[in-house]
Coordinates of C-alpha atoms in Angstrom, one line a residue:
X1 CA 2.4 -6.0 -34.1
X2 CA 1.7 -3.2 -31.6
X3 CA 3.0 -4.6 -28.3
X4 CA 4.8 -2.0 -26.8
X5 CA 3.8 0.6 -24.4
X6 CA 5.8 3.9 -23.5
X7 CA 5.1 5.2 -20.0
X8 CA 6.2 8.3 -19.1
X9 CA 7.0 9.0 -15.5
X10 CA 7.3 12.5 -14.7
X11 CA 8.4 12.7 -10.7
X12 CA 9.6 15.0 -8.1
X13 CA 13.2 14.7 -9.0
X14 CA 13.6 12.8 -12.0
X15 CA 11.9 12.5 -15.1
X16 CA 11.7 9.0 -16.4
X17 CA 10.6 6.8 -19.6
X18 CA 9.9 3.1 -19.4
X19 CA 9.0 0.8 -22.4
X20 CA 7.0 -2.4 -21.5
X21 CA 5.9 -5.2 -23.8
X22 CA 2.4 -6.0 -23.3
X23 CA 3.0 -8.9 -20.9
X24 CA 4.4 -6.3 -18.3
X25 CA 8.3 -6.8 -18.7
X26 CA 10.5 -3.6 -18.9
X27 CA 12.3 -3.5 -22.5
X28 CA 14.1 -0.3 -21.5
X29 CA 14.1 2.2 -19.4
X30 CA 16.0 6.1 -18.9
X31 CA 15.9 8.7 -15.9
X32 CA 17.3 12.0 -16.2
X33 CA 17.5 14.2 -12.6
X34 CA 17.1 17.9 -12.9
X35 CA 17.3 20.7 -10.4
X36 CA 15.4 21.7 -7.0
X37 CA 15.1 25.0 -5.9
X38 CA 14.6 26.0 -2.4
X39 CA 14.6 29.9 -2.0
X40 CA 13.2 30.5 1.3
X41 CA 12.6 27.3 4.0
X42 CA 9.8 25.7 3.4
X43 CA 9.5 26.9 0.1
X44 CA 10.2 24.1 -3.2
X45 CA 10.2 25.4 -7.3
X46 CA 11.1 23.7 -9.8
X47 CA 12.0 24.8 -13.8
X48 CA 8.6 24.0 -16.1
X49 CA 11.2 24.0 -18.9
X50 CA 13.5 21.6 -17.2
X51 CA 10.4 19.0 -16.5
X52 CA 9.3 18.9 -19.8
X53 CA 12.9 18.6 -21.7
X54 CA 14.1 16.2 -19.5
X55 CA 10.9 14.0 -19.9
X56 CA 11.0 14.3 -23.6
X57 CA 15.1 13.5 -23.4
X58 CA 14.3 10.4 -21.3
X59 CA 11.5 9.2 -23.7
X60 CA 13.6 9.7 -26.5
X61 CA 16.8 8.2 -25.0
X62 CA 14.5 5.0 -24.0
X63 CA 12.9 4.3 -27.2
X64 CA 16.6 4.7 -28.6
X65 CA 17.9 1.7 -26.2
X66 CA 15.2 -0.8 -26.7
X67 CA 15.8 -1.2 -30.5
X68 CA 12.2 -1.4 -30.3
X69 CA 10.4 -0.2 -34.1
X70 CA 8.5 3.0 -34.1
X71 CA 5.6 0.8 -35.4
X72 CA 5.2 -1.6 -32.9
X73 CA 4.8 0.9 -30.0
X74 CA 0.7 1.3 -29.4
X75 CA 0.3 3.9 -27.2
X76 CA 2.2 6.5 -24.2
X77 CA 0.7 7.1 -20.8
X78 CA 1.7 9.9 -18.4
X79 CA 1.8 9.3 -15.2
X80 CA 2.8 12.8 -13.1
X81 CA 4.1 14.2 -9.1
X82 CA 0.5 15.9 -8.2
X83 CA -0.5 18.7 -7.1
X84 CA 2.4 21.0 -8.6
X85 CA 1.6 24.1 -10.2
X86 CA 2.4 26.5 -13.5
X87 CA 1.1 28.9 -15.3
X88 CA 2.2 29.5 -19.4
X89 CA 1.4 31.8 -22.0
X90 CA -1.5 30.4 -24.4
X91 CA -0.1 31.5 -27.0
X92 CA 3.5 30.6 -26.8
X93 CA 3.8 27.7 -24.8
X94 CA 6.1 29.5 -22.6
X95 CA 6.1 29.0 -18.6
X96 CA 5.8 32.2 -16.6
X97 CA 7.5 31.8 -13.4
X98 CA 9.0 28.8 -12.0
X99 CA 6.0 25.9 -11.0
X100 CA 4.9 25.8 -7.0
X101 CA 6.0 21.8 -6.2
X102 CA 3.8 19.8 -3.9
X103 CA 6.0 19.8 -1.1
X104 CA 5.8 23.9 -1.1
X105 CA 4.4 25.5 2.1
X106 CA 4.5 29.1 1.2
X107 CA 0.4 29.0 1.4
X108 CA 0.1 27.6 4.7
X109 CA -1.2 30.8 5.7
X110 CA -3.6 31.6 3.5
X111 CA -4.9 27.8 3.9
X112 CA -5.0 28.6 8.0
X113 CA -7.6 31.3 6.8
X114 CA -9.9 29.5 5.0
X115 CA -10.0 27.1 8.3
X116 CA -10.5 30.3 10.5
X117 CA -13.1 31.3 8.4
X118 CA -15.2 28.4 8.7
X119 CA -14.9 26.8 4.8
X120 CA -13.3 23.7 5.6
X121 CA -16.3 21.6 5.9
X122 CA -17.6 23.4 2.9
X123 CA -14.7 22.4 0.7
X124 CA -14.0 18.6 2.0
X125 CA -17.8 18.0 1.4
X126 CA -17.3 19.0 -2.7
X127 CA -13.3 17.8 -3.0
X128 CA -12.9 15.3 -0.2
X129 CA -10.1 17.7 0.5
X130 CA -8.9 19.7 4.0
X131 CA -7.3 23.2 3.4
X132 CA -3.8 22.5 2.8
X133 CA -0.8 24.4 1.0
X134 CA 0.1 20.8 -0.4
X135 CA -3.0 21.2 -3.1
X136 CA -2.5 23.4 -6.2
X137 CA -5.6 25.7 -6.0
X138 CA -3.9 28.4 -3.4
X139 CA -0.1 28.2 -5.7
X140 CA -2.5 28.7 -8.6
X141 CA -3.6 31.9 -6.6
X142 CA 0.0 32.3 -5.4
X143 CA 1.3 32.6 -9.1
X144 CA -1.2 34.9 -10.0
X145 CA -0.7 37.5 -7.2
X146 CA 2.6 37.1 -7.3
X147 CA 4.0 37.4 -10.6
X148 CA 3.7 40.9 -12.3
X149 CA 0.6 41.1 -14.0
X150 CA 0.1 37.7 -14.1
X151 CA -3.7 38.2 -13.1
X152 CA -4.3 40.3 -15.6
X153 CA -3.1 38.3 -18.4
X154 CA -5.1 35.7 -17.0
X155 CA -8.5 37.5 -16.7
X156 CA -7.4 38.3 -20.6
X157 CA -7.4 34.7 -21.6
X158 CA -3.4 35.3 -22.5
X159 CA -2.6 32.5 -19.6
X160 CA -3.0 28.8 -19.0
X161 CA -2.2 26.8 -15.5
X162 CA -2.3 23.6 -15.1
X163 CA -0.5 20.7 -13.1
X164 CA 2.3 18.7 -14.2
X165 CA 0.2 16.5 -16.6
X166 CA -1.6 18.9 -18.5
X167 CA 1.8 21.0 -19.1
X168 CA 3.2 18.1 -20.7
X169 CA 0.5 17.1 -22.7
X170 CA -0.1 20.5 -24.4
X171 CA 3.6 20.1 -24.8
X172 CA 3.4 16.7 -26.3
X173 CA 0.1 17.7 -28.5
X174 CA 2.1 20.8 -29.8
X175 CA -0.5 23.2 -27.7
X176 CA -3.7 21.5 -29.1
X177 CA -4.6 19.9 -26.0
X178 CA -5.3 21.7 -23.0
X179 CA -6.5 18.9 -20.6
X180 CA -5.9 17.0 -17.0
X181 CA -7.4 13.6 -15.9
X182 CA -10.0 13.5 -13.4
X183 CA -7.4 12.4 -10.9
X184 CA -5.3 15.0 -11.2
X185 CA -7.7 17.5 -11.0
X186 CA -9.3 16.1 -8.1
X187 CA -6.5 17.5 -6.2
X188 CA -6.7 20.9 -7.0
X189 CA -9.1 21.6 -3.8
X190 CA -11.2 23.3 -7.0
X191 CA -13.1 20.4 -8.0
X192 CA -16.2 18.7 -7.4
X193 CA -15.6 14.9 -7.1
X194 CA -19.0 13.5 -6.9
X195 CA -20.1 16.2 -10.2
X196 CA -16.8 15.7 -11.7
X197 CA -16.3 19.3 -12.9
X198 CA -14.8 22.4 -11.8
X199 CA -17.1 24.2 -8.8
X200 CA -17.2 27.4 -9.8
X201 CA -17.8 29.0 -5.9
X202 CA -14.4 26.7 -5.3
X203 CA -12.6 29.0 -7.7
X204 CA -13.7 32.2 -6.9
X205 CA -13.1 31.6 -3.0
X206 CA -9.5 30.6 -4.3
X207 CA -9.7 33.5 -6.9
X208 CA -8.8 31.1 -9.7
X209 CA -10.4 32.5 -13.4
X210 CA -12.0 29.1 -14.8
X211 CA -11.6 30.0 -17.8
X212 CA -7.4 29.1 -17.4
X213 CA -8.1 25.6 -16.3
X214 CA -7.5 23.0 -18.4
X215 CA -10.5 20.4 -19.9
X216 CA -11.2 17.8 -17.4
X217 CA -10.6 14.4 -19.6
X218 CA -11.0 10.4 -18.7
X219 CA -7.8 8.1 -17.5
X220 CA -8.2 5.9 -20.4
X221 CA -9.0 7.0 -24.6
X222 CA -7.5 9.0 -27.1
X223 CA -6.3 12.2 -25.3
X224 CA -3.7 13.6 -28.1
X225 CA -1.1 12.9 -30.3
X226 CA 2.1 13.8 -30.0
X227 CA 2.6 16.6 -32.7
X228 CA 5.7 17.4 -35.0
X229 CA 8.8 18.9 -34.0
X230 CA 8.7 17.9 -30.2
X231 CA 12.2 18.3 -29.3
X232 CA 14.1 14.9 -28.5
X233 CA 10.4 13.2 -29.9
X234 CA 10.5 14.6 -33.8
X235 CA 10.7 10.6 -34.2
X236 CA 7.7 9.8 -32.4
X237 CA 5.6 12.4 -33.7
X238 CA 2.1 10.7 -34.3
X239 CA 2.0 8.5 -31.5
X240 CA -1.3 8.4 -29.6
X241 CA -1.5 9.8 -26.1
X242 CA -3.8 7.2 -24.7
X243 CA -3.6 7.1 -20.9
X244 CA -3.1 9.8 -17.8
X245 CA -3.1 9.7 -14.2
X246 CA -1.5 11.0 -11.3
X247 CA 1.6 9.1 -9.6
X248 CA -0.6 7.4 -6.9
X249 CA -3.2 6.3 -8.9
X250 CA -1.3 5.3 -11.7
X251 CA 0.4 3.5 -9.0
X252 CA -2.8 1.8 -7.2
X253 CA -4.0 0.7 -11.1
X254 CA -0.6 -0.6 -12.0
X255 CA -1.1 -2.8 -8.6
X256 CA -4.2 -4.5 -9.6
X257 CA -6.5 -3.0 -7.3
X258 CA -9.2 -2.8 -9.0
X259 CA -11.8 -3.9 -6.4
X260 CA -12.8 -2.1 -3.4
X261 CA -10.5 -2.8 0.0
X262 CA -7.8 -3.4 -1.9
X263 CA -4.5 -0.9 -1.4
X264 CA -0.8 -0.2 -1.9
X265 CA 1.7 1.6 -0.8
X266 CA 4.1 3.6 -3.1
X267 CA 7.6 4.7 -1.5
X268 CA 9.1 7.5 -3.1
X269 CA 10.0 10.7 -2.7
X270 CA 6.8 10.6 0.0
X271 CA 4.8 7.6 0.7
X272 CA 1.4 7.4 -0.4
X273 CA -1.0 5.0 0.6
X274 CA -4.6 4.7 -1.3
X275 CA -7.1 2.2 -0.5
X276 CA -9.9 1.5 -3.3
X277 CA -13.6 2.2 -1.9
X278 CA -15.3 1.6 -4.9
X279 CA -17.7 3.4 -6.7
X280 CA -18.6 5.9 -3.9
X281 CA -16.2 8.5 -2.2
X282 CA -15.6 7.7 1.2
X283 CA -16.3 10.0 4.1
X284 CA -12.9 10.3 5.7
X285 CA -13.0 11.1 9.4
X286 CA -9.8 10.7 10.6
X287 CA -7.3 12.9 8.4
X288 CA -7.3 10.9 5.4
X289 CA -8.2 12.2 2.0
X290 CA -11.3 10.9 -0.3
X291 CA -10.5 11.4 -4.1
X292 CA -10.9 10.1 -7.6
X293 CA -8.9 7.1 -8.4
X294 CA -9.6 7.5 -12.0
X295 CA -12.8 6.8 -14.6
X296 CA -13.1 5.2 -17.1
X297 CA -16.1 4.7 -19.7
X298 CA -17.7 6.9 -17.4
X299 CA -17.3 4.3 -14.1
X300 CA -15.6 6.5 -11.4
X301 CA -13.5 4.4 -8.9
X302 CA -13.2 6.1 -5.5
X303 CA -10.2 5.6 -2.8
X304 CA -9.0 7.3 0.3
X305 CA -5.5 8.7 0.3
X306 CA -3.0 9.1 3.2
X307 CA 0.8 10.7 2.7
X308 CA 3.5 11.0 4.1
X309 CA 5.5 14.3 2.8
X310 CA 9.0 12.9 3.3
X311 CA 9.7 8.8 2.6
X312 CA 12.5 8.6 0.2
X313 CA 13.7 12.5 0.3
X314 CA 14.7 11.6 4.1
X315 CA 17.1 9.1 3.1
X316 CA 17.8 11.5 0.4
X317 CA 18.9 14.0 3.5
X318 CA 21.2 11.9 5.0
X319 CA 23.3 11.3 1.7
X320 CA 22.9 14.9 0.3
X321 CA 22.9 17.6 3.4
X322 CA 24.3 15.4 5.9
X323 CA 26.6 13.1 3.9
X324 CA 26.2 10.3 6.3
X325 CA 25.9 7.8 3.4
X326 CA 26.9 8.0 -0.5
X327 CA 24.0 5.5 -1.4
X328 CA 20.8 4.9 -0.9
X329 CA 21.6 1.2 -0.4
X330 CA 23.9 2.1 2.1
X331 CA 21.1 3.7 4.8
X332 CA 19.5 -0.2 4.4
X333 CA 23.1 -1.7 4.8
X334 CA 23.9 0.4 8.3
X335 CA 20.4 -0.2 9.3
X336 CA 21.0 -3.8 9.4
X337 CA 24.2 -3.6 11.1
X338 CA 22.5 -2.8 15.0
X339 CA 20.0 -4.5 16.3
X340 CA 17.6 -1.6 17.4
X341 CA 17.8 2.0 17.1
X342 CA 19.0 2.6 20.2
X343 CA 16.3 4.7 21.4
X344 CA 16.2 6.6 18.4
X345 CA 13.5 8.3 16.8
X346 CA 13.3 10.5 13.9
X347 CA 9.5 12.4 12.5
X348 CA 10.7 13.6 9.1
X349 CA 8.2 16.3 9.2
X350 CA 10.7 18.6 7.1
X351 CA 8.1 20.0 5.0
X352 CA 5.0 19.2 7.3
X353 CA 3.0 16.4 8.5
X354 CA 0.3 15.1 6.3
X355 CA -2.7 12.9 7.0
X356 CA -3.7 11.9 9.3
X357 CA -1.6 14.7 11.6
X358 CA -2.4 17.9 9.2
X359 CA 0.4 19.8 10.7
X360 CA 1.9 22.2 8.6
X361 CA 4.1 24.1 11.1
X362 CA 6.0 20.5 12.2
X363 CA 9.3 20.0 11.6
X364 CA 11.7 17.4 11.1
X365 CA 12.5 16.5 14.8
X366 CA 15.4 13.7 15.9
X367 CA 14.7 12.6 20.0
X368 CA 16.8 10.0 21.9
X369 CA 20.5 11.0 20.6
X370 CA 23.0 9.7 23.0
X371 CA 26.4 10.0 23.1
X372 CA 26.4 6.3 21.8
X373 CA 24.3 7.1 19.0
X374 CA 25.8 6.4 15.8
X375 CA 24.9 6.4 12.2
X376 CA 24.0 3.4 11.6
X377 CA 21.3 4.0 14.4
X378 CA 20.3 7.4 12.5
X379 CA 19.6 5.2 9.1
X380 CA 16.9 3.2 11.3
X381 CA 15.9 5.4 12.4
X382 CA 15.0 7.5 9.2
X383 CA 13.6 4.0 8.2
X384 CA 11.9 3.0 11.1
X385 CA 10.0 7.2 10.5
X386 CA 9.0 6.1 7.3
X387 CA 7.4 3.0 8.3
X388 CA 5.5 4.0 11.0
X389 CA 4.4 7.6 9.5
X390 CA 2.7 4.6 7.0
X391 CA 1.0 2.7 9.4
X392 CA -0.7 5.8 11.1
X393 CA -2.3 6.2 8.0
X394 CA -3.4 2.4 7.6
X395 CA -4.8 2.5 11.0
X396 CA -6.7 5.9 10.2
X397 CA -7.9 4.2 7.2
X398 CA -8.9 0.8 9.1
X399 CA -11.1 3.4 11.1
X400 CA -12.8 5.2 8.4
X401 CA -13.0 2.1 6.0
X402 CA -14.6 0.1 9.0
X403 CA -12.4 -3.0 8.1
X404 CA -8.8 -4.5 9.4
X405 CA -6.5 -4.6 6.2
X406 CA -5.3 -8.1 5.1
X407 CA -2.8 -7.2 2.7
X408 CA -0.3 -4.8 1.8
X409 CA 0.6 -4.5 -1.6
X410 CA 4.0 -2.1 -2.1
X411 CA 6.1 -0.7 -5.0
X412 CA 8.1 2.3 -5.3
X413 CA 12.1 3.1 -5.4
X414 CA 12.8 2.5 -1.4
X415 CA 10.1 -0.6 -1.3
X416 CA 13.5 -2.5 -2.4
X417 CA 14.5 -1.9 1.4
X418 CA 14.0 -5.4 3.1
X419 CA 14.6 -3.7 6.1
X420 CA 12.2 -1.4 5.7
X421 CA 9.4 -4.0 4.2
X422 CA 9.9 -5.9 7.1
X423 CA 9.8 -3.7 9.9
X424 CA 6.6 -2.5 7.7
X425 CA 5.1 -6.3 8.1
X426 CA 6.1 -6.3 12.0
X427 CA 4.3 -3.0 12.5
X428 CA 1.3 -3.7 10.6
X429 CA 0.9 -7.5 12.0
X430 CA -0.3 -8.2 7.8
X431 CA 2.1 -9.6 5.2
X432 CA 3.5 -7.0 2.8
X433 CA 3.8 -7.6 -1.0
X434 CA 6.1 -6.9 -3.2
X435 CA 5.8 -7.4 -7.1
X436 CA 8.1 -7.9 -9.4
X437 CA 8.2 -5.1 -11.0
X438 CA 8.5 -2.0 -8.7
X439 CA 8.1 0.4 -11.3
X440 CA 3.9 0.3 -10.7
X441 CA 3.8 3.7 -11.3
X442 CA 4.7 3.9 -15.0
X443 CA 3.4 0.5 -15.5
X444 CA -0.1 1.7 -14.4
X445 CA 0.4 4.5 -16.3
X446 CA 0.8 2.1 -19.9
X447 CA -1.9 0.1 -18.4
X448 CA -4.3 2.6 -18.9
X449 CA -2.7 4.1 -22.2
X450 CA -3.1 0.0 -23.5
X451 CA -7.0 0.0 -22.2
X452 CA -7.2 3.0 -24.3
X453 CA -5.7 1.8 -27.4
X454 CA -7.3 -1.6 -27.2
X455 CA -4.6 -4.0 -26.9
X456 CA -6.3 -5.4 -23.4
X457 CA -10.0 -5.8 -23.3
X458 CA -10.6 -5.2 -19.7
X459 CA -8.9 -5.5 -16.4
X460 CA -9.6 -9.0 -15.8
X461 CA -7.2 -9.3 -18.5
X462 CA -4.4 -7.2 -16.5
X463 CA -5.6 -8.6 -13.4
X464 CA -3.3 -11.7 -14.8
X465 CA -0.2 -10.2 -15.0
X466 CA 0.8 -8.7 -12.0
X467 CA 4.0 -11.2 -10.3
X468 CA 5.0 -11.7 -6.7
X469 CA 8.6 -11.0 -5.8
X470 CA 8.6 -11.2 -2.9
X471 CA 6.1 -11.7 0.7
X472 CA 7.0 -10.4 4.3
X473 CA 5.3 -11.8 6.7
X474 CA 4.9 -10.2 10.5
X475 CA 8.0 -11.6 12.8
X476 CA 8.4 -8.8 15.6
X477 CA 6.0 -7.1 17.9
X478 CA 6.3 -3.4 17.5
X479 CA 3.8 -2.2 19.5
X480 CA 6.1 -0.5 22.4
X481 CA 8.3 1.1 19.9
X482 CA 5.1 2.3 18.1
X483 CA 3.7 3.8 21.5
X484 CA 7.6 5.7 21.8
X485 CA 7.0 6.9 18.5
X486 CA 4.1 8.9 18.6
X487 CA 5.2 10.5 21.4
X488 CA 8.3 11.8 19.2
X489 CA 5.6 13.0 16.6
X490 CA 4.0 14.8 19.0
X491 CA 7.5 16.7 19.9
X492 CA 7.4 17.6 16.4
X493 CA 4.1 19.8 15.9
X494 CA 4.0 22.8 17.2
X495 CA 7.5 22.5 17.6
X496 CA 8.2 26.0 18.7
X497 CA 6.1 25.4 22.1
X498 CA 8.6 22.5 23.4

């Protein structure tokens, strides 16, 4: 029997693999880190090379531990970190340059133009979009004017680009396949959401040939097959491709919410908050981000997006560049030991502020240090940041959705901080969930792989296996900390003024 699933989870600093069974337990799982590069500030690369091999090593090393049969594994889905761009030779395979990452800002100018000169309403009204370096259309255009003679290779047809899914799966397919889901490509600031195709004045505004862009494709159906002589996945050559979606929506899917007014929140490396609207694209007014949460059988499912550039990576901060803590589990542990953050505040705006601020010339800012301030009052305060950078998104969302949220549903690596869930519940005044298995991302990702191979009929069917771990429910009012907090984000734009 075929009831196994292998997700792929390709993230921001780790590449993972997950097998599930068809009733939505983990078998086995692997995560391999590789390398960030930061060679100017503000500026984030990573090595195209060094994503795909240590995806395909984590697949490989999965599979290995489950003890799971070849035979009895239906189907991969790739779920993907957005927005992050490459370029590769067509004919070869191989990556030219290192890829642009999400978090990168070195187009923040180019994107301040394109506001000055008036197209901002023209492309938020095709990609539900703002002008921001954080989509791949401007790296696209980076790469290409950047590296030698990159743009003329391209206008040649002897170059591909691409985001993080389609890299891997003309990888996987052995360069037959040169294809990215509709939610993937929906953050390109290239393409039209409500014709769901590439807009061709888009991408010559940006200056990106169409002709390099990869096939727009479905979330769900058969997408490739992984070819022979993969490295690490010579044994899994065959194996149908059958689902793709970007991180966030794989994670909203592997949620359950299917229906419209339902959201999540996913805290990783950011937090990203999407909120289903249906089968309509919202009109955001207040910062947030109307996109594609994926299609399938030619049914488009809308939602509204809000993000927060720096969730996890702050904690991150304090254990790598500050080495306040040697664990993650540790910020949460020192966090606990005071009872408030002693007038505190941290905006971890290190890369930016997202929706619904749209700052990209903030930085991170700490305000209230004393000469009592400790630690342990430094960890709450990175978590206490992340918490309520989420809940001026919900609130911009309430406003543009029309609706007060009942329900938080949460997943993601630092959703395992009770602190953090908590203070979330507290801020919000709504219970937060938290399922069983964290791990939505990859497990929306062989949700939609096992929709394509047919082991579930419908979502109904899925619908029935998410599990509750655990509820929060609200205990503290916030609201006077909240009202100190946005006066610290303030502080933080246009930092150089203050």
């Amino acid at each position: 029997m075929k009831d196994y699933l292998l997700a792929l989870d390709q993230g921001t600093t780790s590449s993972r693999a997950i097998l599930f069974a068809k009733t939505g337990e983990i078998v086995a799982s692997a995560q391999i880190p590789f390398a960030q590069h930061y060679p100017k500030p503000g500026w984030v690369e990573h090595d195209p090379q060094a994503l795909l091999d240590s995806q395909c090593q984590a697949a490989a090393q999965c599979v290995e531990k489950s003890g799971v049969e070849l035979g009895e594994i239906a189907a991969v889905g790739l779920a993907n970190q957005r927005e992050t761009a490459l370029l590769w030779e067509r004919k070869t395979g191989k990556p030219v340059g290192r890829a642009i990452v999400w978090q990168c800002r070195r187009t923040a100018e180019f994107c301040t133009q394109l506001q000055e000169q008036g197209y901002g309403e023209a492309i938020r009204a095709k990609t539900g979009l703002l002008p921001d370096a954080y989509f791949s259309g401007t790296k696209y255009r980076w790469l290409l004017d950047h590296i030698p003679g990159a743009r003329q290779r391209a206008q040649a047809g002897e170059l591909l680009c691409g985001t993080v899914d389609s890299w891997l799966l003309w990888n996987l397919t052995g360069g037959q396949v040169h294809a990215s889901d509709v939610s993937n490509c929906c953050r390109t600031m290239l393409f039209d959401i409500h014709r769901g195709c590439w807009d061709e004045d888009l991408c010559h505004l940006l200056d990106v040939p169409m002709d390099c862009l990869p096939k727009p494709v479905e979330n769900s159906g058969n997408l490739g097959v992984i070819a022979p002589g993969v490295p690490h996945l010579e044994a899994l050559a065959g194996l149908p491709v059958c689902g793709m979606a970007g991180d966030q929506q794989a994670a909203l899917f592997g949620q359950g919410c299917f229906a419209p007014g339902q959201l999540k929140s996913t805290y990783g490396t950011g937090c990203f908050t999407l909120l289903n609207t249906g089968s309509k694209a919202a009109d955001a007014k207040s910062g947030l981000l109307s996109c594609i949460g994926w299609t399938l059988q030619g049914k488009t499912a809308y939602v509204l997006e809000g993000s927060v550039f720096n969730a996890g990576s702050s904690i991150q901060w304090l254990r790598d560049e500050l080495g306040l803590i040697q664990t993650s589990h540790e910020c949460d542990i020192l966090a606990e030991q005071v009872t408030d953050n002693g007038g505190v505040y941290l905006v971890s705006a290190f890369t930016g502020l997202g929706a619904p601020h749209w700052d990209m010339y903030a930085r991170g800012t700490v305000l209230g240090l004393t000469r009592g301030s400790t630690k342990a009052h430094l960890c709450r305060a990175v978590l206490e940041g992340i918490a309520y950078q989420n809940a001026d998104l919900i609130t911009a969302m309430e406003a543009d959705g029309g609706q007060k949220v009942s329900v938080l549903r949460v997943d993601g690596g630092a959703s395992v901080s009770d602190f953090m869930m908590q203070f979330q519940a507290d801020l919000l005044r709504v219970p937060v969930e938290r399922p069983k298995v964290v791990e939505t991302t990859a497990w929306g990702a062989a949700c939609l792989a096992g929709l394509g191979v047919g082991l579930w009929k419908d979502l109904a069917q899925l619908e029935h296996l998410r599990c509750l771990d655990q509820t929060y429910r609200p205990q503290t009012d916030r609201s006077g900390d909240y009202a100190r907090w946005h006066k610290a984000v303030e502080r933080a734009k246009d930092w150089e003024e203050h």
